[in-house]
Amino acid sequence: MKNLTAATAVTAIAAGFTAAFVGLAGPAAAAPSGSSATDTIAALEADGNRVIVNRRGSTALDNAEVVSVRQGQPIREYVWDAQGDDKVLETTGNVYFVDVK
């Protein structure tokens, strides 16, 4: 019975790590390989992120496809608190690196 319990615990832990990993891969899943570069960039910027485009070739951005999307450092800025009387440092977005070809 102990082996069954240990196996269940290991399975639960593995499932938890898998769920966490998939959760962190959200931006990459939102922009699968081959998607439109302009649509991907616009969607990331609309969420308050800054995008750095790395080109692999000389294709115009309007015709380029996404090869990969990588999340970089968070963007932290001072914003007014809910009462409007103090500024607090908050994460307002992230830097994303978008490789296109």
XYZ file of C-alpha atoms in Angstrom:
101
model
C 0.000 0.000 0.000
C 2.900 2.386 0.739
C 4.275 1.913 -2.782
C 0.919 2.830 -4.278
C 0.779 5.981 -2.147
C 4.330 6.969 -3.096
C 3.575 6.396 -6.774
C 0.446 8.526 -6.486
C 2.420 11.320 -4.820
C 5.104 11.210 -7.513
C 2.442 11.317 -10.232
C 0.740 14.290 -8.564
C 4.033 16.172 -8.263
C 4.885 15.474 -11.904
C 1.448 16.700 -12.965
C 1.954 19.870 -10.935
C 5.307 20.608 -12.556
C 3.819 19.964 -15.994
C 0.938 22.353 -15.316
C 3.329 25.033 -14.059
C 5.563 24.621 -17.102
C 2.622 24.860 -19.512
C 1.391 27.929 -17.649
C 4.738 29.656 -18.123
C 4.733 28.811 -21.814
C 1.663 30.938 -22.474
C 3.289 33.542 -24.758
C 4.941 30.861 -26.860
C 1.664 28.979 -27.176
C -0.097 32.207 -28.127
C 2.300 32.659 -31.036
C 3.000 29.282 -32.590
C 5.680 28.896 -35.193
C 4.506 30.123 -38.571
C 2.003 32.690 -37.269
C 1.936 36.245 -38.597
C 4.719 38.409 -37.176
C 2.668 41.615 -37.214
C -0.294 39.964 -35.436
C 1.947 38.429 -32.769
C 3.809 41.681 -32.140
C 0.563 43.676 -31.967
C -0.971 41.214 -29.487
C 2.076 41.325 -27.201
C 2.251 45.127 -27.297
C -1.507 45.420 -26.618
C -0.909 43.626 -23.298
C 1.617 46.292 -22.234
C 4.748 44.396 -23.243
C 7.770 45.655 -25.152
C 8.826 43.593 -28.149
C 12.303 43.209 -29.614
C 12.252 41.692 -33.097
C 15.149 39.545 -34.280
C 15.065 39.042 -38.042
C 16.335 35.902 -39.732
C 16.460 37.027 -43.315
C 15.315 40.050 -45.268
C 11.578 39.322 -45.498
C 9.403 42.366 -44.875
C 7.765 42.286 -41.443
C 4.293 42.251 -43.047
C 5.145 38.930 -44.747
C 7.328 37.421 -42.019
C 6.448 34.383 -39.911
C 7.197 33.873 -36.222
C 9.955 31.365 -35.501
C 9.975 31.701 -31.688
C 8.907 33.936 -28.811
C 10.985 34.244 -25.636
C 10.071 36.153 -22.490
C 12.710 38.461 -21.079
C 12.884 40.630 -17.970
C 9.808 42.193 -16.381
C 9.164 45.908 -16.869
C 8.811 47.609 -13.502
C 7.481 51.151 -13.254
C 6.234 53.471 -10.551
C 2.447 53.879 -10.737
C -0.028 55.692 -8.491
C -1.710 53.551 -5.850
C -5.497 53.138 -5.621
C -5.892 56.253 -3.442
C -3.723 58.331 -5.801
C -1.516 59.660 -3.027
C 1.577 57.472 -3.345
C 3.606 55.839 -6.102
C 4.413 52.130 -5.880
C 6.780 49.998 -7.969
C 4.798 47.443 -9.994
C 5.413 45.062 -12.870
C 3.576 46.561 -15.841
C 4.650 44.095 -18.541
C 7.583 42.105 -19.867
C 10.150 42.310 -22.612
C 9.583 39.701 -25.348
C 12.051 38.617 -28.012
C 10.298 37.593 -31.241
C 12.356 35.788 -33.892
C 10.910 36.131 -37.397
C 11.871 34.874 -40.848
